[in-house]
């Protein structure tokens, strides 16, 4: 038996919430263990990651591929929404 789209959405939201809570717990442990040093390390990692992504987006082939992937994902979401509207 297939799940309805609403059940799938609810399940996905629950998984996302659980993931957010687990990450918050982990980050709290890091702060408790490392204090201010944790924020300095995290900020450095975020800046380095941002720089790498910015450098990657300068390559037009990568940029075009990413844009196509985003558009494809949006089309799938739109189609699922339309299917959900028909079910109601």
Tab-separated table of C-alpha atoms in Angstrom:
chain	number	residue	atom	x	y	z
A	1	UNK	CA	0.000	0.000	0.000
A	2	UNK	CA	1.423	3.388	-0.921
A	3	UNK	CA	1.598	6.287	1.457
A	4	UNK	CA	-0.281	9.436	0.699
A	5	UNK	CA	1.752	12.516	-0.041
A	6	UNK	CA	0.587	14.096	3.211
A	7	UNK	CA	1.931	11.107	5.169
A	8	UNK	CA	5.249	11.367	3.320
A	9	UNK	CA	5.476	15.086	4.092
A	10	UNK	CA	4.670	14.493	7.760
A	11	UNK	CA	7.297	11.737	7.977
A	12	UNK	CA	9.915	13.962	6.327
A	13	UNK	CA	9.145	16.839	8.694
A	14	UNK	CA	9.498	14.516	11.676
A	15	UNK	CA	12.881	13.252	10.420
A	16	UNK	CA	14.049	16.835	9.852
A	17	UNK	CA	12.986	17.877	13.353
A	18	UNK	CA	14.768	14.888	14.893
A	19	UNK	CA	17.899	15.751	12.907
A	20	UNK	CA	17.777	19.381	14.085
A	21	UNK	CA	17.392	18.315	17.722
A	22	UNK	CA	20.281	15.829	17.464
A	23	UNK	CA	22.513	18.508	15.925
A	24	UNK	CA	21.589	21.002	18.664
A	25	UNK	CA	22.484	18.435	21.330
A	26	UNK	CA	25.807	17.705	19.650
A	27	UNK	CA	26.645	21.397	19.311
A	28	UNK	CA	25.748	22.006	22.969
A	29	UNK	CA	28.190	19.239	23.942
A	30	UNK	CA	30.887	20.860	21.806
A	31	UNK	CA	30.284	24.248	23.432
A	32	UNK	CA	30.347	22.701	26.884
A	33	UNK	CA	33.587	20.890	26.109
A	34	UNK	CA	35.466	23.550	24.159
A	35	UNK	CA	33.813	26.823	25.150
A	36	UNK	CA	34.646	29.852	23.000
A	37	UNK	CA	37.211	27.824	21.043
A	38	UNK	CA	34.320	25.835	19.520
A	39	UNK	CA	32.799	28.989	18.019
A	40	UNK	CA	36.171	30.058	16.619
A	41	UNK	CA	36.680	26.636	15.020
A	42	UNK	CA	33.132	26.535	13.658
A	43	UNK	CA	33.434	30.035	12.202
A	44	UNK	CA	36.738	29.151	10.535
A	45	UNK	CA	35.185	26.009	8.980
A	46	UNK	CA	32.171	27.958	7.734
A	47	UNK	CA	34.341	30.656	6.163
A	48	UNK	CA	36.560	28.049	4.474
A	49	UNK	CA	33.517	26.162	3.171
A	50	UNK	CA	31.995	29.382	1.845
A	51	UNK	CA	35.236	30.243	0.037
A	52	UNK	CA	35.396	26.773	-1.562
A	53	UNK	CA	31.782	26.972	-2.732
A	54	UNK	CA	32.311	30.467	-4.118
A	55	UNK	CA	35.396	29.263	-5.987
A	56	UNK	CA	33.489	26.251	-7.324
A	57	UNK	CA	30.640	28.452	-8.628
A	58	UNK	CA	33.130	30.394	-10.763
A	59	UNK	CA	33.373	27.332	-13.030
A	60	UNK	CA	30.508	27.756	-15.508
A	61	UNK	CA	30.047	23.988	-16.004
A	62	UNK	CA	29.561	23.403	-12.289
A	63	UNK	CA	27.286	26.432	-12.010
A	64	UNK	CA	25.088	25.247	-14.899
A	65	UNK	CA	24.892	21.717	-13.473
A	66	UNK	CA	23.878	23.019	-10.043
A	67	UNK	CA	21.218	25.279	-11.530
A	68	UNK	CA	19.795	22.376	-13.562
A	69	UNK	CA	19.691	20.196	-10.432
A	70	UNK	CA	17.867	22.913	-8.485
A	71	UNK	CA	15.341	23.388	-11.290
A	72	UNK	CA	14.744	19.629	-11.545
A	73	UNK	CA	14.150	19.410	-7.805
A	74	UNK	CA	11.707	22.327	-7.993
A	75	UNK	CA	9.809	20.612	-10.830
A	76	UNK	CA	9.469	17.446	-8.758
A	77	UNK	CA	8.165	19.442	-5.780
A	78	UNK	CA	5.681	21.227	-8.039
A	79	UNK	CA	4.453	17.939	-9.526
A	80	UNK	CA	4.022	16.428	-6.051
A	81	UNK	CA	2.057	19.479	-4.937
A	82	UNK	CA	-0.231	19.215	-7.962
A	83	UNK	CA	-0.750	15.498	-7.280
A	84	UNK	CA	-1.563	16.272	-3.656
A	85	UNK	CA	-4.136	18.873	-4.729
A	86	UNK	CA	-5.818	16.297	-6.985
A	87	UNK	CA	-6.045	13.800	-4.114
A	88	UNK	CA	-7.933	16.269	-1.938
